Tab-separated table of C-alpha atoms and ligand atoms in Angstrom:
chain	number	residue	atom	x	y	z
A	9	UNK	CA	0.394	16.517	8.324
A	10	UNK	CA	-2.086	16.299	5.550
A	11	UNK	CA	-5.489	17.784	4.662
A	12	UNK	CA	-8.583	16.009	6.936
A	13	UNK	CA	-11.015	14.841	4.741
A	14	UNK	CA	-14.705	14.723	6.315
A	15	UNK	CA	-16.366	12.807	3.613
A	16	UNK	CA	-16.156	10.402	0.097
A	17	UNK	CA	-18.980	11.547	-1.478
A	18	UNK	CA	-18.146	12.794	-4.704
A	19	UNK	CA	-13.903	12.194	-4.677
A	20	UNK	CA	-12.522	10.251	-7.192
A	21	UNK	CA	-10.283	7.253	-5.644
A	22	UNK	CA	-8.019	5.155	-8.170
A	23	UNK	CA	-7.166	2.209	-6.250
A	24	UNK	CA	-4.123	0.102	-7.822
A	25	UNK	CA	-4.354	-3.642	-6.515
A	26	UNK	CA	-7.809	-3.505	-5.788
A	27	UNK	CA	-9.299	-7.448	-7.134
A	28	UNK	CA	-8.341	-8.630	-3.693
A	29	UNK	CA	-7.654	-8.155	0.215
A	30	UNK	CA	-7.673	-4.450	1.375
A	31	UNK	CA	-7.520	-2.904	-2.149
A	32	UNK	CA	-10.694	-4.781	-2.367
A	33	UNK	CA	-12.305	-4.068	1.192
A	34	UNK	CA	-11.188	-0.415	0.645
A	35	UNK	CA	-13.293	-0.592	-2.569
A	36	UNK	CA	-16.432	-1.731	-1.651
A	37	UNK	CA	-16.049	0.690	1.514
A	38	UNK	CA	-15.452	3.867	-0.533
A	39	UNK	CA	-18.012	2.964	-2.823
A	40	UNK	CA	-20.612	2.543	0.029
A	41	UNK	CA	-19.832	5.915	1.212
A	42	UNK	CA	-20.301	7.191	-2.164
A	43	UNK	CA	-16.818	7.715	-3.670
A	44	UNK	CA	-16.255	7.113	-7.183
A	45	UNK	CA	-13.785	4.364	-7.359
A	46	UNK	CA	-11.932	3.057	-10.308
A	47	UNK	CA	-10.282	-0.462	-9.276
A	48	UNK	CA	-7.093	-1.834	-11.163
A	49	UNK	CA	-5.164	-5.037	-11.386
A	50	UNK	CA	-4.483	-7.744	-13.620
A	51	UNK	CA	-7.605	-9.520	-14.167
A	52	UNK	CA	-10.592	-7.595	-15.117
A	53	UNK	CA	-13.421	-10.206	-13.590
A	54	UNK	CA	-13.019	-9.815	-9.409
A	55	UNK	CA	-12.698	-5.780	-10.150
A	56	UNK	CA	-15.771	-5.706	-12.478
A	57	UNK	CA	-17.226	-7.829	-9.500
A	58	UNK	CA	-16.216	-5.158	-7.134
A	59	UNK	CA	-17.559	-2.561	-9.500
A	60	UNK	CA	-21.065	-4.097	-8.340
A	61	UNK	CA	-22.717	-2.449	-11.416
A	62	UNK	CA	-22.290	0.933	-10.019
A	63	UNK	CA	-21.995	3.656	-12.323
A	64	UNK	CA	-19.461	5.358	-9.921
A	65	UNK	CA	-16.919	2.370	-10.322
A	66	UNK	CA	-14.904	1.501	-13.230
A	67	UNK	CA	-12.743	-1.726	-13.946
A	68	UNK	CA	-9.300	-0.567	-15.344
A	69	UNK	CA	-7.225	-3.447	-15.883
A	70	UNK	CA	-3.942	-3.244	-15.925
A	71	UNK	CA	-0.440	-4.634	-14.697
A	72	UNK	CA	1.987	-2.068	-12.832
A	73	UNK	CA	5.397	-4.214	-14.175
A	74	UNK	CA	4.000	-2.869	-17.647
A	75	UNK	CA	4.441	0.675	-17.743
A	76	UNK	CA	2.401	1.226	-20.987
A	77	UNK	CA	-0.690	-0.802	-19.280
A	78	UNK	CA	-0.598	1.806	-16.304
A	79	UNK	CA	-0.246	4.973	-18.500
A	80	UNK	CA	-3.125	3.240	-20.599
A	81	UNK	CA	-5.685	2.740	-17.890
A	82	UNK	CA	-4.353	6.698	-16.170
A	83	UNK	CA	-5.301	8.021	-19.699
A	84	UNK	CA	-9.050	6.242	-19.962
A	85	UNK	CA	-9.015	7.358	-16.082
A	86	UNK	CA	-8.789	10.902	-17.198
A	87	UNK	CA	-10.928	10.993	-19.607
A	88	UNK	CA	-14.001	9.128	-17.387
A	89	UNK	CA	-13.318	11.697	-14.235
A	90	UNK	CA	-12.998	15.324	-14.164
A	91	UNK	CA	-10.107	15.173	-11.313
A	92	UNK	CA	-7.996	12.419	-9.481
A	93	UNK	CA	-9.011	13.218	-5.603
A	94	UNK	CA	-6.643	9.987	-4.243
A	95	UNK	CA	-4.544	7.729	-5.678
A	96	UNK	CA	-3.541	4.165	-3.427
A	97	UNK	CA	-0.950	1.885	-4.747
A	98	UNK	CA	-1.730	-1.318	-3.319
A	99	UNK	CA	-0.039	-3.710	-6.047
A	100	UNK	CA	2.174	-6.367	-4.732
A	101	UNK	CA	3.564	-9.252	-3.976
A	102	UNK	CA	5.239	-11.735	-0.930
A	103	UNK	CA	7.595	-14.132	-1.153
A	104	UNK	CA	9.058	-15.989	2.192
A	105	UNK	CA	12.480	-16.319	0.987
A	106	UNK	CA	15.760	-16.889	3.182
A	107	UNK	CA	19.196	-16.714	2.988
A	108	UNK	CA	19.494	-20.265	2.202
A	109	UNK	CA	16.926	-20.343	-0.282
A	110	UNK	CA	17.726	-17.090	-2.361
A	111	UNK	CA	16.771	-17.052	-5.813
A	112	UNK	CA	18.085	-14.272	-8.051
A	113	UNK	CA	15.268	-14.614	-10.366
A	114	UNK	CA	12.300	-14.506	-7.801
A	115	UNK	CA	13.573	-11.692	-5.903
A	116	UNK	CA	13.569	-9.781	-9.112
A	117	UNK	CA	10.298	-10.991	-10.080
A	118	UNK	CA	9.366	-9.393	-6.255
A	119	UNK	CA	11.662	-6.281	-6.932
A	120	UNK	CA	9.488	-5.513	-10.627
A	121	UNK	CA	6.180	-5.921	-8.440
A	122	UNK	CA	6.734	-4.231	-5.283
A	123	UNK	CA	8.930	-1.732	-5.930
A	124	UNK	CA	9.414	-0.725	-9.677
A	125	UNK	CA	5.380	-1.495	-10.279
A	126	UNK	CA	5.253	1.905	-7.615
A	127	UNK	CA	7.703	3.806	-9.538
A	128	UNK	CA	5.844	2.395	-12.601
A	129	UNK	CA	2.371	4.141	-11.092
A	130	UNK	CA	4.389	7.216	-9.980
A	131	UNK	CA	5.449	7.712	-13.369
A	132	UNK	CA	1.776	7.886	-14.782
A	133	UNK	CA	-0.327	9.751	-11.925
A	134	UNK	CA	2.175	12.095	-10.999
A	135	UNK	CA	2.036	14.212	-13.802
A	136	UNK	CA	-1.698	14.619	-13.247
A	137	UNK	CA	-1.459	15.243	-9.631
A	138	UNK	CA	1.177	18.087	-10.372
A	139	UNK	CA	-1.060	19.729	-12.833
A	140	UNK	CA	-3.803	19.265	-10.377
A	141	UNK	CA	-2.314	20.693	-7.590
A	142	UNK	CA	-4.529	19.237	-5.407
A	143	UNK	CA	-5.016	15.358	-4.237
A	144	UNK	CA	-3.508	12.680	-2.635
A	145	UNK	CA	-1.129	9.262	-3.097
A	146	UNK	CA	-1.315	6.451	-0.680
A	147	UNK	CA	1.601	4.255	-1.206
A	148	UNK	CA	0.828	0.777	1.029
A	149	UNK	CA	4.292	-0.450	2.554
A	150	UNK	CA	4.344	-2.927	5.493
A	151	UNK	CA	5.796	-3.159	8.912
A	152	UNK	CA	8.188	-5.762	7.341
A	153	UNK	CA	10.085	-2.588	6.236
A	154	UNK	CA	10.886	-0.891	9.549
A	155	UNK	CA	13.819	-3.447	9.872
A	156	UNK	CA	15.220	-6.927	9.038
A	157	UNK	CA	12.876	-9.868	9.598
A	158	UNK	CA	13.151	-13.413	9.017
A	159	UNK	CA	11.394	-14.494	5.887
A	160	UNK	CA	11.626	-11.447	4.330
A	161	UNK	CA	15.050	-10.986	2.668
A	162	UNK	CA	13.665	-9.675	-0.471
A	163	UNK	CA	10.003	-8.338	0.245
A	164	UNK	CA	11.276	-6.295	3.442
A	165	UNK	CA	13.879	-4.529	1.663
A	166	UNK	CA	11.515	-3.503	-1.014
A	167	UNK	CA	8.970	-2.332	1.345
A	168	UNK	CA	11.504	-0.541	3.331
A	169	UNK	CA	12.526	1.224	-0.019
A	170	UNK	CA	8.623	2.237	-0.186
A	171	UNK	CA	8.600	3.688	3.262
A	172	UNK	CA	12.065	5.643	2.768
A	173	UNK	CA	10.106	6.956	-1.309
A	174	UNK	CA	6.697	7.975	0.902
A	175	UNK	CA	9.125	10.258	3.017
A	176	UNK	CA	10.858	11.586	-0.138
A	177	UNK	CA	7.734	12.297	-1.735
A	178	UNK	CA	5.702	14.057	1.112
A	179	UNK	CA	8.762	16.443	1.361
A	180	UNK	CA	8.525	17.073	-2.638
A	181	UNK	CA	4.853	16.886	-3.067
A	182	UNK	CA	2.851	18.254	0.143
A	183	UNK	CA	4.105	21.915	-0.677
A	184	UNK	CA	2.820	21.435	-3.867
A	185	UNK	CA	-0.788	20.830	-2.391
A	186	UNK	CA	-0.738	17.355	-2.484
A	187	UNK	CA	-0.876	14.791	0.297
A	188	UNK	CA	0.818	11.536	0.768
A	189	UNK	CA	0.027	9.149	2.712
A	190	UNK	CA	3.043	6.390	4.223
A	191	UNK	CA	0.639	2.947	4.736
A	192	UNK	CA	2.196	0.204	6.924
A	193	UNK	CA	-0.332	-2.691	7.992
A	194	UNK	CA	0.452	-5.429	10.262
A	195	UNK	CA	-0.671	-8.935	9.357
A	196	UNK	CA	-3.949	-8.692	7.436
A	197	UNK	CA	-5.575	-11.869	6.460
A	198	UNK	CA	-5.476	-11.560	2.754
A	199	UNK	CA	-4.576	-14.019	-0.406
A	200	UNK	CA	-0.965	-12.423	0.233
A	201	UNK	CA	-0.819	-13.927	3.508
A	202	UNK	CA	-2.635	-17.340	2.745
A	203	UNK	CA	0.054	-19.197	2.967
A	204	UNK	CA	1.805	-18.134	5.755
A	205	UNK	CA	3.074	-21.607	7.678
A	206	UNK	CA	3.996	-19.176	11.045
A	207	UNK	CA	1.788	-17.878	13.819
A	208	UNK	CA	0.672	-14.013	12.314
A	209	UNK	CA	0.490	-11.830	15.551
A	210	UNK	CA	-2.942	-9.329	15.751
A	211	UNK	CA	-3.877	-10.875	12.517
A	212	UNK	CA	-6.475	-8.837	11.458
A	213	UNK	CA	-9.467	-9.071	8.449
A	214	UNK	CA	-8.791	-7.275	5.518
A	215	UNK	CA	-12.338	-5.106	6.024
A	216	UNK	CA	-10.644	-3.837	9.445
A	217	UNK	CA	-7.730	-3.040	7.887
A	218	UNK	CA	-9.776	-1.315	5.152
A	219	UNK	CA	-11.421	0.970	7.544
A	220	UNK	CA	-8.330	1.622	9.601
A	221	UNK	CA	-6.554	2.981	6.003
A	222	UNK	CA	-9.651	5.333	5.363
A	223	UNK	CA	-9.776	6.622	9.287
A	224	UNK	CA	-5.960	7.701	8.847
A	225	UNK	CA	-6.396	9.533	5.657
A	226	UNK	CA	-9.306	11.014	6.543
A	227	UNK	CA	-7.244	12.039	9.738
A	228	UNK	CA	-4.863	13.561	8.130
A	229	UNK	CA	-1.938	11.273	8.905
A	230	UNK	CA	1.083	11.072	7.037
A	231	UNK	CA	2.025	7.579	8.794
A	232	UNK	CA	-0.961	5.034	8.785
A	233	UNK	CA	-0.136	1.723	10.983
A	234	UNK	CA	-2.496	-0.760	12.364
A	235	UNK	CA	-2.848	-2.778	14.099
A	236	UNK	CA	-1.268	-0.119	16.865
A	237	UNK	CA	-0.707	-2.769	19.315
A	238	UNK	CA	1.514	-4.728	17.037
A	239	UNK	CA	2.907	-2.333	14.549
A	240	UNK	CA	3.564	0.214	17.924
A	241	UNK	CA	5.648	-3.040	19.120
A	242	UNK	CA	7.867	-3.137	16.151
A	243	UNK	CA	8.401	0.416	15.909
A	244	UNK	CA	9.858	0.435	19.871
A	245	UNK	CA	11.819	-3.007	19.118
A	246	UNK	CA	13.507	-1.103	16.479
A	247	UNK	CA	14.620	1.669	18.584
A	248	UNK	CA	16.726	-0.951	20.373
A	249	UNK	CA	20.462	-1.621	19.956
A	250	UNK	CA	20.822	-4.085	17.097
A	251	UNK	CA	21.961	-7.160	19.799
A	252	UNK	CA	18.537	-6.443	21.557
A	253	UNK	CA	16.287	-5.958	18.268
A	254	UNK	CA	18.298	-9.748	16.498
A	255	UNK	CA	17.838	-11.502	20.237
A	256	UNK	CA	13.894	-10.239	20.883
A	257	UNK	CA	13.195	-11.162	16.718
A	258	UNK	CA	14.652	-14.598	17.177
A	259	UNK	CA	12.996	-14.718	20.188
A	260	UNK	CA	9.458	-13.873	19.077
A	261	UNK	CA	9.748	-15.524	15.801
A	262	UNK	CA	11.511	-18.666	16.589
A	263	UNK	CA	13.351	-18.700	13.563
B	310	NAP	N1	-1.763	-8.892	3.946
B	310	NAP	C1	-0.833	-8.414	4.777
B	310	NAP	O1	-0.609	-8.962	5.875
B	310	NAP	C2	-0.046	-7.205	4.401
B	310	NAP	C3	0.785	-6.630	5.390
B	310	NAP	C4	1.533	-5.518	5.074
B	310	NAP	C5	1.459	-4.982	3.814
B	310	NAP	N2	0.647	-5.534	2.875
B	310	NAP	C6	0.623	-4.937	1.543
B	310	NAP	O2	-0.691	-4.575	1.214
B	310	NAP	C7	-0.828	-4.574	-0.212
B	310	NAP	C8	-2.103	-5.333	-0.569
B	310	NAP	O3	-1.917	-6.678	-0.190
B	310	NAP	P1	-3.088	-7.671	0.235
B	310	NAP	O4	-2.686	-8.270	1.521
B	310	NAP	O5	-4.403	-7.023	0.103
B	310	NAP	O6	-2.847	-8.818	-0.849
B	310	NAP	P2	-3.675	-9.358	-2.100
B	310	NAP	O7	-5.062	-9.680	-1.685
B	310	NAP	O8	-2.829	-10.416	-2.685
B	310	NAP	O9	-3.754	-8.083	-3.065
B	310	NAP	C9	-2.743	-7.733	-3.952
B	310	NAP	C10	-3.378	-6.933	-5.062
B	310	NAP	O10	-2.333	-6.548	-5.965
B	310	NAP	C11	-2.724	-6.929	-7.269
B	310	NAP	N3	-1.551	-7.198	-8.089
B	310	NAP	C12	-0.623	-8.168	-7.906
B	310	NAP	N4	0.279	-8.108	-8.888
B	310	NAP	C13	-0.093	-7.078	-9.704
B	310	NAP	C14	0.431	-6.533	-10.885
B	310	NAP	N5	1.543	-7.019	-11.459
B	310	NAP	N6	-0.201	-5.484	-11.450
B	310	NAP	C15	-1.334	-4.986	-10.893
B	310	NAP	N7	-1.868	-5.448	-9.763
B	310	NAP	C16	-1.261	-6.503	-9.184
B	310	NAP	C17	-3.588	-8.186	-7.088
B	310	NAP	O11	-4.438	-8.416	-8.180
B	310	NAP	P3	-4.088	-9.328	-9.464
B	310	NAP	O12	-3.372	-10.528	-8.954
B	310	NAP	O13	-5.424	-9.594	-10.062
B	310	NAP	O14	-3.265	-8.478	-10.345
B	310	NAP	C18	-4.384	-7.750	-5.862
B	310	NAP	O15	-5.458	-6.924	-6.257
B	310	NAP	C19	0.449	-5.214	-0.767
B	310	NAP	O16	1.306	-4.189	-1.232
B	310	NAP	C20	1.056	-5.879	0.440
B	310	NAP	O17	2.458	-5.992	0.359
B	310	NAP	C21	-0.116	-6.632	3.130
């Protein structure tokens, strides 16, 4: 569904979230195959450590609920690199809240981060991509967006709001000569996940899920999902009529 790439050498990857967890394991393995990688987030010191002293990798700081710090760090971006070859939007946030614990103000804190942060980075790179007319834009969802979960009254809904954008965009953007990737990872063991208090299913490191992201882009997929065991699982369960899909979540979840 999108181009295969057969090599990093040489591309330019801006990777959005990239001081920890994947966005961090994709760095260093990008930079090891000899990508260029600029790596953003808030604080500068874990993505100058992730830089490693290369000349191909650049820190960019910057925080995706401030607009003006993204279009900031895309306009240094552009004039570093001669092109954009990938853009991943890793940014965000968890929070485990339930319907007897909502609070209005943390699930708009999650809402600025997960969702508007994205729009926040579409707003910047897009333009650039356009003109380009070539490249590609990773948005990373989760599997908590495929349907309801426990735990995840505000962070599933704004991942599932990613998934349905990823669709939007492919249709808008791939005829334009630019691919887009739809990222949905199981349970990666990551700072995000830290302090999970429930049994994570096919938990997996954040290098493997690192390497899994790359394989599917270079692959050409549209729809990256790992670990396929567990995020294949979820995908049937939500074929199934709602009482099935509520009694097997319960049932699996045990809340
Ligand atoms: N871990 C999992 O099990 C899992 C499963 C499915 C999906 N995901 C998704 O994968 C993505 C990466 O998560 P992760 O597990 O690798 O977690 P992580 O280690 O906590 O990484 C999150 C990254 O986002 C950055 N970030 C947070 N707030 C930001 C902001 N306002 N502006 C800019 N950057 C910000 C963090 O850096 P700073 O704090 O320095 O800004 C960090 O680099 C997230 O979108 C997450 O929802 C994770």
């Amino acid at each position: 569904m999108n181009r295969k790439i057969d090599h990093w050498d040489g591309r330019h990857v801006w990777l959005i979230g990239a001081s920890s967890g994947i966005g961090a394991a994709l760095a260093s393995l990008l930079l090891e195959q000899g990508a260029h990688v600029a790596l953003s987030a808030r604080t500068l010191a874990p993505l100058e450590a992730g830089c490693g002293g290369r000349a191909r990798a650049l820190a960019l700081a910057l925080d995706v609920t401030d607009h003006a710090s993204v279009l900031r760090a895309r306009d240094e971006l552009c004039e570093c690199w001669p092109r954009i070859d990938l853009v991943l939007v890793l940014a965000g946030g968890y929070n485990d809240m339930r319907a007897d614990s909502f609070d209005l103000a943390a699930a708009n804190r999650l809402i600025d981060l997960n969702l508007r942060g994205v729009f926040n980075c579409l707003d910047a790179v897009l333009p650039v991509l356009l003109k380009q007319g070539a490249g590609g834009l990773g948005i990373v969802a989760s599997v908590a967006g495929y349907g309801g979960l426990p735990k995840a009254l505000v962070y599933g809904p704004t991942k599932a709001a990613l998934i349905n954008l990823s669709e939007s965009l492919y249709l808008d953007l791939q005829p334009r000569g630019i691919d887009v990737y739809q990222i949905n990872p199981g349970f990666v063991d990551t700072p995000l996940t830290a302090a999970n208090d429930f049994n994570m299913p096919a938990l997996m490191t954040a290098d493997a899920a690192a390497w899994e992201l790359l394989r599917g882009v270079e692959r050409g997929q549209f729809h990256i999902h790992f670990p396929k065991r567990f995020t294949n699982s979820l995908r049937l369960a939500r074929l199934l009529p709602y009482r099935l899909y509520f009694w097997l979540v319960r049932k699996v979840t045990g809340l």
